[in-house]
Amino acid sequence: MSDPTAPDPIPEDAARTALAKRGERLTTLSFAVSIFGALALAVVYWRGGQPQLEGIFLCLALGGLGVGMIVWARYFMPHGTDVEARHQIESTEEEIDAFREEFERGEHILTRRSLLVRMGTAAVAALGVALIFPIRSLGPRPGKGFKSTPYRKGIRLVTDDGTLIKADDVSVDGVITAFPEGHTDAADASTLLIRPNEPVQARPGRESWTPGNLVAYSKLCTHVGCPVGLYQAGVHLLLCPCHQSTFDVLDGARPIFGPAARSLPQLPIEVDGEGYIVARGDFSGPTGPGFWDRDR
Amino acid sequence: MTTTSPARRQKRDKLLTRRAARWLDARLGGAKYARTALGKVFPDHWSFLLGELALYAFVVLLATGVYLTFFFHPGNQIVTYHGSYAPLHGVQMSEAYRSAVELSFDVRAGLVMRQIHHWAALLFVASIVVHLMRIFFTGAFRRPREVNWMIGVLLLILAIFNGFAGYSLLDDQLSGTGLRIAYSITLSIPLAGTWLASLLFGGEFPGPDIIDRLYVIHILLLPAVIALLIGIHLFLVVRHKHTQFGGMGRTEENVVGEAVWPSFAFKSLGLMMLVAAVLAALGGLAQINPIWLYGPFDPAEVSSASQPDWYMGWLDGSLRLFPPLEIRAFGFEVPAPFFPGALLAGITFGLLFAWPSLEALFTGDRRVHHLLDRPRDRPVRTSLGVATLSFYTVLTLAASNDVIATTFGLSVNAVLLTFRALVIVLPPIAALVTYRLCNELQARDIAGGYVPPDRPRVRWELLRFWRWRAMRRASRAPSTAG
């Protein structure tokens, strides 16, 4: 505690000394800057607002006040001289014993009716369990939706604005982002249609999935589901801009670099009589990132 | 105090504020406690300002945040933009994104408030982290302050989470990508992942409800919890009284510094004004999160150079560095992002929570400490801390591996491999260098006549936890024999 009768660090009669004068000048100046900033801010706002000026004047208004207060404290208030004693935080043994006695007296009254205690506990527990159930309302049961997309046999592929895609629309080295017709908002079904300038080495059983060397992969990275947006046509690599996973388009979109551990699922496609690209079924596996029962 | 004449006191007590205070005291009491509060002593050391910095950043967050809620609508209906930012004219977007753009261009002072809010969030987490470092390296978490340490760690977690929730509300391309990654990490949790993701997002990504839910969490739930925890944190600071460095008459039995009234109150409020002033200048002059350039979120699109806010960088970096390792057995799988995402976060905060107990276990020092350690006097703790910092710094830098590669014309692969090596090699080197440095500095102090405090022996043998039972038996043996 500071001693209130102790003299101020700068006695009254020395108030005219250079030091005090300087402190007073600085503080006054700071508060003046603050007043100017606040008024200027009001004017700027009144005249329609301007973000940079608003920032500057708000800074002056607040900063002037802050500097003024700190300078005031430094020049005219005591510092570093106050001492406070610490007291023991822990309770004494007597206090603890007194508490224990009081508590156990009440506890004894309660536990004499052991049936009531047990039933009361059970009732609270049952209520607790019952109150967990409404959490279930927060979302649907994670079912098949996690593993399948709207793609079915015969569904045509469209661009994000719903335009049907013809096989001829994808040039050599070209990439188009496609969706199943009628489902352009299905986030798990975004598809990359690519026509590499070298033949795709089809996986066993997928030989007929690449009509005219046109190949369709899920656009969702198998790492954490970012769209695999960058196609480097010269080296036939797909790169995910989020975490740099890299997939080899010619070799079943196998991950060759970065944190992704799985190939991009492939979409079986064919070209119908009118030249439109059509899905022959769903992707070769669940799209996007992995999860616990993906393989089940 | 005793020199005031009764007449003068009577005259003063006629002032309205005094009369109001008397009125309240007559109904609540408490003049005694208020006087104690005025006399609370704060040690005078720059590093004690760090926590205040966090507090004042929070005050700025509340003030600007309340303003923002008056204009922001977290809806997910698709609307068409017709505001004053021409490049987005006619673009389809969610209501949330549109109101964030309108808030920036069509609400007077809206952009300044939004940018101050974002800068304040960055400062809030940053000052919590630096404050935590100060507490750690000086041993201020030791008995009796372990509970307050844990509250502080909880505040750090909530601050990070609320920051993430906040910038995810705007539904721009960058934040949508961040939400997508958060969804995938939730999904990666063994057993419960799909349920958790579905319940949190209200269904499959992007989820119909996530923006609404994050909004309530961001503006109501977490601010309330954070404010409450800050209250308890400060109450405990008063209850325990401050720690202080030793020397110059400072002992375990006293606190030396400045009383709240008036010196400390003035300086601290001045600091609050300065924090707000710096944030105002940043908000006005330094553009941050220009969502109008990112465009509205489209799940099928992504921009390169997607970096999260700095305090999420360590998680993003670890996602980039972790090798493609996924565990599959019995038809189940633990996907790769689980380890660098959910598991790393769990271990990080788990260790932070446990640190006071761990240190007490390994040093056997369970005494009350009010005097702080100088980091050099505790070389083991200091070097472990520096090693940990270097680990998370590498992870944070690794979140920018693509930017580093393009800026310096390097291959992304080479940068990634370098970071993978650094994250393993750098922490032990940092620990060794720090350990040597601490010892040299202390030796120099001792040569200058300084008497260091007792250094508790670290019981490294406890690391062999499978021998704990045998050790306990061995330590009991002499007493039973005697």
PDB file of N, CA, C and O in Angstrom, chain A residues 128-186:
ATOM      1  N   GLY A 128     -30.171 -36.316 -17.824  1.00  0.00           N
ATOM      2  CA  GLY A 128     -28.960 -35.990 -18.570  1.00  0.00           C
ATOM      3  C   GLY A 128     -28.879 -36.764 -19.868  1.00  0.00           C
ATOM      4  O   GLY A 128     -28.603 -36.205 -20.933  1.00  0.00           O
ATOM      5  N   VAL A 129     -29.164 -38.054 -19.801  1.00  0.00           N
ATOM      6  CA  VAL A 129     -29.121 -38.888 -21.003  1.00  0.00           C
ATOM      7  C   VAL A 129     -30.169 -38.411 -22.001  1.00  0.00           C
ATOM      8  O   VAL A 129     -29.906 -38.274 -23.195  1.00  0.00           O
ATOM      9  N   ALA A 130     -31.376 -38.130 -21.502  1.00  0.00           N
ATOM     10  CA  ALA A 130     -32.456 -37.711 -22.399  1.00  0.00           C
ATOM     11  C   ALA A 130     -32.104 -36.405 -23.106  1.00  0.00           C
ATOM     12  O   ALA A 130     -32.456 -36.193 -24.262  1.00  0.00           O
ATOM     13  N   LEU A 131     -31.375 -35.527 -22.407  1.00  0.00           N
ATOM     14  CA  LEU A 131     -31.056 -34.221 -22.985  1.00  0.00           C
ATOM     15  C   LEU A 131     -29.966 -34.309 -24.057  1.00  0.00           C
ATOM     16  O   LEU A 131     -29.740 -33.347 -24.775  1.00  0.00           O
ATOM     17  N   ILE A 132     -29.290 -35.465 -24.140  1.00  0.00           N
ATOM     18  CA  ILE A 132     -28.276 -35.620 -25.190  1.00  0.00           C
ATOM     19  C   ILE A 132     -28.954 -35.809 -26.545  1.00  0.00           C
ATOM     20  O   ILE A 132     -28.436 -35.397 -27.575  1.00  0.00           O
ATOM     21  N   PHE A 133     -30.171 -36.409 -26.533  1.00  0.00           N
ATOM     22  CA  PHE A 133     -30.786 -36.790 -27.790  1.00  0.00           C
ATOM     23  C   PHE A 133     -31.039 -35.645 -28.767  1.00  0.00           C
ATOM     24  O   PHE A 133     -30.828 -35.820 -29.964  1.00  0.00           O
ATOM     25  N   PRO A 134     -31.474 -34.472 -28.295  1.00  0.00           N
ATOM     26  CA  PRO A 134     -31.731 -33.394 -29.265  1.00  0.00           C
ATOM     27  C   PRO A 134     -30.521 -33.034 -30.127  1.00  0.00           C
ATOM     28  O   PRO A 134     -30.692 -32.429 -31.190  1.00  0.00           O
ATOM     29  N   ILE A 135     -29.309 -33.402 -29.702  1.00  0.00           N
ATOM     30  CA  ILE A 135     -28.124 -33.142 -30.527  1.00  0.00           C
ATOM     31  C   ILE A 135     -28.283 -33.807 -31.895  1.00  0.00           C
ATOM     32  O   ILE A 135     -27.834 -33.297 -32.921  1.00  0.00           O
ATOM     33  N   ARG A 136     -29.000 -34.928 -31.893  1.00  0.00           N
ATOM     34  CA  ARG A 136     -29.211 -35.680 -33.124  1.00  0.00           C
ATOM     35  C   ARG A 136     -29.901 -34.847 -34.207  1.00  0.00           C
ATOM     36  O   ARG A 136     -29.709 -35.073 -35.396  1.00  0.00           O
ATOM     37  N   SER A 137     -30.667 -33.841 -33.764  1.00  0.00           N
ATOM     38  CA  SER A 137     -31.382 -33.004 -34.740  1.00  0.00           C
ATOM     39  C   SER A 137     -30.443 -32.139 -35.573  1.00  0.00           C
ATOM     40  O   SER A 137     -30.845 -31.594 -36.587  1.00  0.00           O
ATOM     41  N   LEU A 138     -29.198 -32.013 -35.135  1.00  0.00           N
ATOM     42  CA  LEU A 138     -28.288 -31.082 -35.810  1.00  0.00           C
ATOM     43  C   LEU A 138     -27.967 -31.508 -37.231  1.00  0.00           C
ATOM     44  O   LEU A 138     -27.623 -30.678 -38.064  1.00  0.00           O
ATOM     45  N   GLY A 139     -28.034 -32.797 -37.520  1.00  0.00           N
ATOM     46  CA  GLY A 139     -27.695 -33.217 -38.874  1.00  0.00           C
ATOM     47  C   GLY A 139     -28.223 -34.596 -39.159  1.00  0.00           C
ATOM     48  O   GLY A 139     -28.539 -35.354 -38.242  1.00  0.00           O
ATOM     49  N   PRO A 140     -28.326 -34.935 -40.460  1.00  0.00           N
ATOM     50  CA  PRO A 140     -28.844 -36.248 -40.823  1.00  0.00           C
ATOM     51  C   PRO A 140     -27.825 -37.344 -40.538  1.00  0.00           C
ATOM     52  O   PRO A 140     -26.631 -37.079 -40.403  1.00  0.00           O
ATOM     53  N   ARG A 141     -28.307 -38.583 -40.429  1.00  0.00           N
ATOM     54  CA  ARG A 141     -27.412 -39.728 -40.273  1.00  0.00           C
ATOM     55  C   ARG A 141     -26.479 -39.793 -41.477  1.00  0.00           C
ATOM     56  O   ARG A 141     -26.936 -39.690 -42.614  1.00  0.00           O
ATOM     57  N   PRO A 142     -25.187 -39.895 -41.231  1.00  0.00           N
ATOM     58  CA  PRO A 142     -24.260 -39.967 -42.375  1.00  0.00           C
ATOM     59  C   PRO A 142     -24.445 -41.287 -43.097  1.00  0.00           C
ATOM     60  O   PRO A 142     -23.930 -42.310 -42.683  1.00  0.00           O
ATOM     61  N   GLY A 143     -25.191 -41.270 -44.174  1.00  0.00           N
ATOM     62  CA  GLY A 143     -25.502 -42.526 -44.854  1.00  0.00           C
ATOM     63  C   GLY A 143     -24.766 -42.676 -46.152  1.00  0.00           C
ATOM     64  O   GLY A 143     -23.590 -42.333 -46.265  1.00  0.00           O
ATOM     65  N   LYS A 144     -25.504 -43.121 -47.141  1.00  0.00           N
ATOM     66  CA  LYS A 144     -24.904 -43.402 -48.437  1.00  0.00           C
ATOM     67  C   LYS A 144     -24.374 -42.141 -49.107  1.00  0.00           C
ATOM     68  O   LYS A 144     -23.493 -42.208 -49.930  1.00  0.00           O
ATOM     69  N   GLY A 145     -24.960 -40.985 -48.741  1.00  0.00           N
ATOM     70  CA  GLY A 145     -24.584 -39.747 -49.403  1.00  0.00           C
ATOM     71  C   GLY A 145     -23.091 -39.491 -49.351  1.00  0.00           C
ATOM     72  O   GLY A 145     -22.519 -38.877 -50.243  1.00  0.00           O
ATOM     73  N   PHE A 146     -22.462 -39.977 -48.295  1.00  0.00           N
ATOM     74  CA  PHE A 146     -21.026 -39.770 -48.172  1.00  0.00           C
ATOM     75  C   PHE A 146     -20.247 -40.581 -49.197  1.00  0.00           C
ATOM     76  O   PHE A 146     -19.112 -40.270 -49.502  1.00  0.00           O
ATOM     77  N   LYS A 147     -20.867 -41.666 -49.682  1.00  0.00           N
ATOM     78  CA  LYS A 147     -20.115 -42.575 -50.549  1.00  0.00           C
ATOM     79  C   LYS A 147     -20.531 -42.501 -51.997  1.00  0.00           C
ATOM     80  O   LYS A 147     -19.873 -43.069 -52.851  1.00  0.00           O
ATOM     81  N   SER A 148     -21.668 -41.841 -52.283  1.00  0.00           N
ATOM     82  CA  SER A 148     -22.116 -41.822 -53.667  1.00  0.00           C
ATOM     83  C   SER A 148     -22.390 -40.395 -54.117  1.00  0.00           C
ATOM     84  O   SER A 148     -22.557 -39.489 -53.304  1.00  0.00           O
ATOM     85  N   THR A 149     -22.435 -40.217 -55.429  1.00  0.00           N
ATOM     86  CA  THR A 149     -22.753 -38.925 -56.033  1.00  0.00           C
ATOM     87  C   THR A 149     -23.985 -39.134 -56.906  1.00  0.00           C
ATOM     88  O   THR A 149     -24.432 -40.263 -57.087  1.00  0.00           O
ATOM     89  N   PRO A 150     -24.556 -38.062 -57.444  1.00  0.00           N
ATOM     90  CA  PRO A 150     -25.757 -38.236 -58.284  1.00  0.00           C
ATOM     91  C   PRO A 150     -25.484 -38.947 -59.610  1.00  0.00           C
ATOM     92  O   PRO A 150     -26.431 -39.219 -60.348  1.00  0.00           O
ATOM     93  N   TYR A 151     -24.248 -39.243 -59.951  1.00  0.00           N
ATOM     94  CA  TYR A 151     -23.968 -39.887 -61.233  1.00  0.00           C
ATOM     95  C   TYR A 151     -24.609 -41.265 -61.300  1.00  0.00           C
ATOM     96  O   TYR A 151     -24.468 -42.082 -60.372  1.00  0.00           O
ATOM     97  N   ARG A 152     -25.339 -41.550 -62.373  1.00  0.00           N
ATOM     98  CA  ARG A 152     -25.910 -42.862 -62.655  1.00  0.00           C
ATOM     99  C   ARG A 152     -25.652 -43.164 -64.115  1.00  0.00           C
ATOM    100  O   ARG A 152     -25.299 -42.278 -64.887  1.00  0.00           O
ATOM    101  N   LYS A 153     -25.899 -44.399 -64.500  1.00  0.00           N
ATOM    102  CA  LYS A 153     -25.742 -44.767 -65.906  1.00  0.00           C
ATOM    103  C   LYS A 153     -26.688 -43.934 -66.767  1.00  0.00           C
ATOM    104  O   LYS A 153     -27.872 -43.807 -66.451  1.00  0.00           O
ATOM    105  N   GLY A 154     -26.138 -43.285 -67.772  1.00  0.00           N
ATOM    106  CA  GLY A 154     -26.972 -42.537 -68.706  1.00  0.00           C
ATOM    107  C   GLY A 154     -27.104 -41.057 -68.386  1.00  0.00           C
ATOM    108  O   GLY A 154     -27.686 -40.312 -69.167  1.00  0.00           O
ATOM    109  N   ILE A 155     -26.601 -40.613 -67.231  1.00  0.00           N
ATOM    110  CA  ILE A 155     -26.685 -39.183 -66.911  1.00  0.00           C
ATOM    111  C   ILE A 155     -25.638 -38.415 -67.710  1.00  0.00           C
ATOM    112  O   ILE A 155     -24.458 -38.790 -67.736  1.00  0.00           O
ATOM    113  N   ARG A 156     -26.076 -37.343 -68.375  1.00  0.00           N
ATOM    114  CA  ARG A 156     -25.149 -36.587 -69.208  1.00  0.00           C
ATOM    115  C   ARG A 156     -24.353 -35.591 -68.362  1.00  0.00           C
ATOM    116  O   ARG A 156     -24.775 -35.211 -67.276  1.00  0.00           O
ATOM    117  N   LEU A 157     -23.208 -35.205 -68.882  1.00  0.00           N
ATOM    118  CA  LEU A 157     -22.356 -34.269 -68.160  1.00  0.00           C
ATOM    119  C   LEU A 157     -22.602 -32.848 -68.655  1.00  0.00           C
ATOM    120  O   LEU A 157     -22.762 -32.639 -69.870  1.00  0.00           O
ATOM    121  N   VAL A 158     -22.657 -31.887 -67.720  1.00  0.00           N
ATOM    122  CA  VAL A 158     -22.892 -30.487 -68.076  1.00  0.00           C
ATOM    123  C   VAL A 158     -21.839 -29.616 -67.396  1.00  0.00           C
ATOM    124  O   VAL A 158     -21.176 -30.043 -66.447  1.00  0.00           O
ATOM    125  N   THR A 159     -21.704 -28.398 -67.913  1.00  0.00           N
ATOM    126  CA  THR A 159     -20.812 -27.438 -67.245  1.00  0.00           C
ATOM    127  C   THR A 159     -21.551 -26.835 -66.055  1.00  0.00           C
ATOM    128  O   THR A 159     -22.724 -27.129 -65.831  1.00  0.00           O
ATOM    129  N   ASP A 160     -20.883 -25.955 -65.295  1.00  0.00           N
ATOM    130  CA  ASP A 160     -21.507 -25.442 -64.064  1.00  0.00           C
ATOM    131  C   ASP A 160     -22.725 -24.576 -64.357  1.00  0.00           C
ATOM    132  O   ASP A 160     -23.548 -24.354 -63.471  1.00  0.00           O
ATOM    133  N   ASP A 161     -22.882 -24.084 -65.615  1.00  0.00           N
ATOM    134  CA  ASP A 161     -24.111 -23.339 -65.913  1.00  0.00           C
ATOM    135  C   ASP A 161     -25.154 -24.219 -66.599  1.00  0.00           C
ATOM    136  O   ASP A 161     -26.142 -23.713 -67.123  1.00  0.00           O
ATOM    137  N   GLY A 162     -24.928 -25.541 -66.614  1.00  0.00           N
ATOM    138  CA  GLY A 162     -25.947 -26.460 -67.094  1.00  0.00           C
ATOM    139  C   GLY A 162     -25.869 -26.802 -68.579  1.00  0.00           C
ATOM    140  O   GLY A 162     -26.725 -27.521 -69.092  1.00  0.00           O
ATOM    141  N   THR A 163     -24.863 -26.273 -69.290  1.00  0.00           N
ATOM    142  CA  THR A 163     -24.726 -26.556 -70.706  1.00  0.00           C
ATOM    143  C   THR A 163     -24.222 -27.976 -70.916  1.00  0.00           C
ATOM    144  O   THR A 163     -23.248 -28.391 -70.282  1.00  0.00           O
ATOM    145  N   LEU A 164     -24.871 -28.727 -71.825  1.00  0.00           N
ATOM    146  CA  LEU A 164     -24.417 -30.082 -72.122  1.00  0.00           C
ATOM    147  C   LEU A 164     -23.036 -30.034 -72.765  1.00  0.00           C
ATOM    148  O   LEU A 164     -22.724 -29.115 -73.523  1.00  0.00           O
ATOM    149  N   ILE A 165     -22.227 -31.043 -72.445  1.00  0.00           N
ATOM    150  CA  ILE A 165     -20.862 -31.057 -72.973  1.00  0.00           C
ATOM    151  C   ILE A 165     -20.753 -32.130 -74.048  1.00  0.00           C
ATOM    152  O   ILE A 165     -21.104 -33.297 -73.822  1.00  0.00           O
ATOM    153  N   LYS A 166     -20.272 -31.712 -75.226  1.00  0.00           N
ATOM    154  CA  LYS A 166     -19.998 -32.677 -76.295  1.00  0.00           C
ATOM    155  C   LYS A 166     -18.534 -33.096 -76.190  1.00  0.00           C
ATOM    156  O   LYS A 166     -17.691 -32.339 -75.712  1.00  0.00           O
ATOM    157  N   ALA A 167     -18.257 -34.313 -76.660  1.00  0.00           N
ATOM    158  CA  ALA A 167     -16.881 -34.803 -76.606  1.00  0.00           C
ATOM    159  C   ALA A 167     -15.944 -33.845 -77.338  1.00  0.00           C
ATOM    160  O   ALA A 167     -14.804 -33.632 -76.927  1.00  0.00           O
ATOM    161  N   ASP A 168     -16.449 -33.235 -78.414  1.00  0.00           N
ATOM    162  CA  ASP A 168     -15.601 -32.336 -79.202  1.00  0.00           C
ATOM    163  C   ASP A 168     -15.270 -31.050 -78.449  1.00  0.00           C
ATOM    164  O   ASP A 168     -14.353 -30.323 -78.822  1.00  0.00           O
ATOM    165  N   ASP A 169     -16.054 -30.735 -77.391  1.00  0.00           N
ATOM    166  CA  ASP A 169     -15.801 -29.495 -76.646  1.00  0.00           C
ATOM    167  C   ASP A 169     -14.469 -29.530 -75.913  1.00  0.00           C
ATOM    168  O   ASP A 169     -13.916 -28.489 -75.554  1.00  0.00           O
ATOM    169  N   VAL A 170     -13.982 -30.747 -75.606  1.00  0.00           N
ATOM    170  CA  VAL A 170     -12.723 -30.859 -74.869  1.00  0.00           C
ATOM    171  C   VAL A 170     -11.595 -31.043 -75.879  1.00  0.00           C
ATOM    172  O   VAL A 170     -11.480 -32.096 -76.497  1.00  0.00           O
ATOM    173  N   SER A 171     -10.786 -30.016 -76.047  1.00  0.00           N
ATOM    174  CA  SER A 171      -9.692 -30.094 -77.010  1.00  0.00           C
ATOM    175  C   SER A 171      -8.533 -30.871 -76.404  1.00  0.00           C
ATOM    176  O   SER A 171      -8.509 -31.151 -75.204  1.00  0.00           O
ATOM    177  N   VAL A 172      -7.563 -31.232 -77.232  1.00  0.00           N
ATOM    178  CA  VAL A 172      -6.359 -31.867 -76.713  1.00  0.00           C
ATOM    179  C   VAL A 172      -5.665 -30.875 -75.774  1.00  0.00           C
ATOM    180  O   VAL A 172      -5.573 -29.688 -76.074  1.00  0.00           O
ATOM    181  N   ASP A 173      -5.214 -31.361 -74.608  1.00  0.00           N
ATOM    182  CA  ASP A 173      -4.629 -30.550 -73.532  1.00  0.00           C
ATOM    183  C   ASP A 173      -5.683 -29.731 -72.788  1.00  0.00           C
ATOM    184  O   ASP A 173      -5.354 -28.986 -71.857  1.00  0.00           O
ATOM    185  N   GLY A 174      -6.964 -29.868 -73.159  1.00  0.00           N
ATOM    186  CA  GLY A 174      -7.996 -29.048 -72.545  1.00  0.00           C
ATOM    187  C   GLY A 174      -8.577 -29.691 -71.289  1.00  0.00           C
ATOM    188  O   GLY A 174      -8.459 -30.899 -71.076  1.00  0.00           O
ATOM    189  N   VAL A 175      -9.163 -28.858 -70.434  1.00  0.00           N
ATOM    190  CA  VAL A 175      -9.811 -29.321 -69.206  1.00  0.00           C
ATOM    191  C   VAL A 175     -11.167 -28.631 -69.087  1.00  0.00           C
ATOM    192  O   VAL A 175     -11.275 -27.433 -69.347  1.00  0.00           O
ATOM    193  N   ILE A 176     -12.191 -29.383 -68.732  1.00  0.00           N
ATOM    194  CA  ILE A 176     -13.498 -28.783 -68.447  1.00  0.00           C
ATOM    195  C   ILE A 176     -13.976 -29.327 -67.109  1.00  0.00           C
ATOM    196  O   ILE A 176     -13.842 -30.509 -66.820  1.00  0.00           O
ATOM    197  N   THR A 177     -14.520 -28.429 -66.259  1.00  0.00           N
ATOM    198  CA  THR A 177     -15.144 -28.874 -65.010  1.00  0.00           C
ATOM    199  C   THR A 177     -16.594 -29.218 -65.301  1.00  0.00           C
ATOM    200  O   THR A 177     -17.325 -28.396 -65.849  1.00  0.00           O
ATOM    201  N   ALA A 178     -16.980 -30.450 -64.973  1.00  0.00           N
ATOM    202  CA  ALA A 178     -18.313 -30.925 -65.344  1.00  0.00           C
ATOM    203  C   ALA A 178     -19.079 -31.386 -64.115  1.00  0.00           C
ATOM    204  O   ALA A 178     -18.508 -31.637 -63.048  1.00  0.00           O
ATOM    205  N   PHE A 179     -20.414 -31.469 -64.286  1.00  0.00           N
ATOM    206  CA  PHE A 179     -21.306 -31.960 -63.229  1.00  0.00           C
ATOM    207  C   PHE A 179     -22.333 -32.894 -63.867  1.00  0.00           C
ATOM    208  O   PHE A 179     -22.550 -32.829 -65.071  1.00  0.00           O
ATOM    209  N   PRO A 180     -22.988 -33.724 -63.045  1.00  0.00           N
ATOM    210  CA  PRO A 180     -24.083 -34.515 -63.599  1.00  0.00           C
ATOM    211  C   PRO A 180     -25.254 -33.599 -63.929  1.00  0.00           C
ATOM    212  O   PRO A 180     -25.530 -32.660 -63.182  1.00  0.00           O
ATOM    213  N   GLU A 181     -25.931 -33.872 -65.058  1.00  0.00           N
ATOM    214  CA  GLU A 181     -27.032 -33.019 -65.499  1.00  0.00           C
ATOM    215  C   GLU A 181     -28.090 -32.929 -64.394  1.00  0.00           C
ATOM    216  O   GLU A 181     -28.508 -33.930 -63.829  1.00  0.00           O
ATOM    217  N   GLY A 182     -28.503 -31.689 -64.067  1.00  0.00           N
ATOM    218  CA  GLY A 182     -29.508 -31.482 -63.027  1.00  0.00           C
ATOM    219  C   GLY A 182     -28.927 -31.396 -61.626  1.00  0.00           C
ATOM    220  O   GLY A 182     -29.656 -31.230 -60.661  1.00  0.00           O
ATOM    221  N   HIS A 183     -27.623 -31.538 -61.502  1.00  0.00           N
ATOM    222  CA  HIS A 183     -27.014 -31.505 -60.174  1.00  0.00           C
ATOM    223  C   HIS A 183     -25.769 -30.619 -60.164  1.00  0.00           C
ATOM    224  O   HIS A 183     -24.732 -31.011 -59.648  1.00  0.00           O
ATOM    225  N   THR A 184     -25.855 -29.436 -60.739  1.00  0.00           N
ATOM    226  CA  THR A 184     -24.660 -28.585 -60.815  1.00  0.00           C
ATOM    227  C   THR A 184     -24.264 -28.039 -59.451  1.00  0.00           C
ATOM    228  O   THR A 184     -23.199 -27.457 -59.298  1.00  0.00           O
ATOM    229  N   ASP A 185     -25.132 -28.243 -58.432  1.00  0.00           N
ATOM    230  CA  ASP A 185     -24.763 -27.777 -57.093  1.00  0.00           C
ATOM    231  C   ASP A 185     -24.254 -28.917 -56.211  1.00  0.00           C
ATOM    232  O   ASP A 185     -24.031 -28.737 -55.025  1.00  0.00           O
ATOM    233  N   ALA A 186     -24.086 -30.118 -56.800  1.00  0.00           N
ATOM    234  CA  ALA A 186     -23.602 -31.249 -56.007  1.00  0.00           C
ATOM    235  C   ALA A 186     -22.095 -31.115 -55.819  1.00  0.00           C
ATOM    236  O   ALA A 186     -21.311 -31.370 -56.731  1.00  0.00           O
TER     237      ALA A 186
END
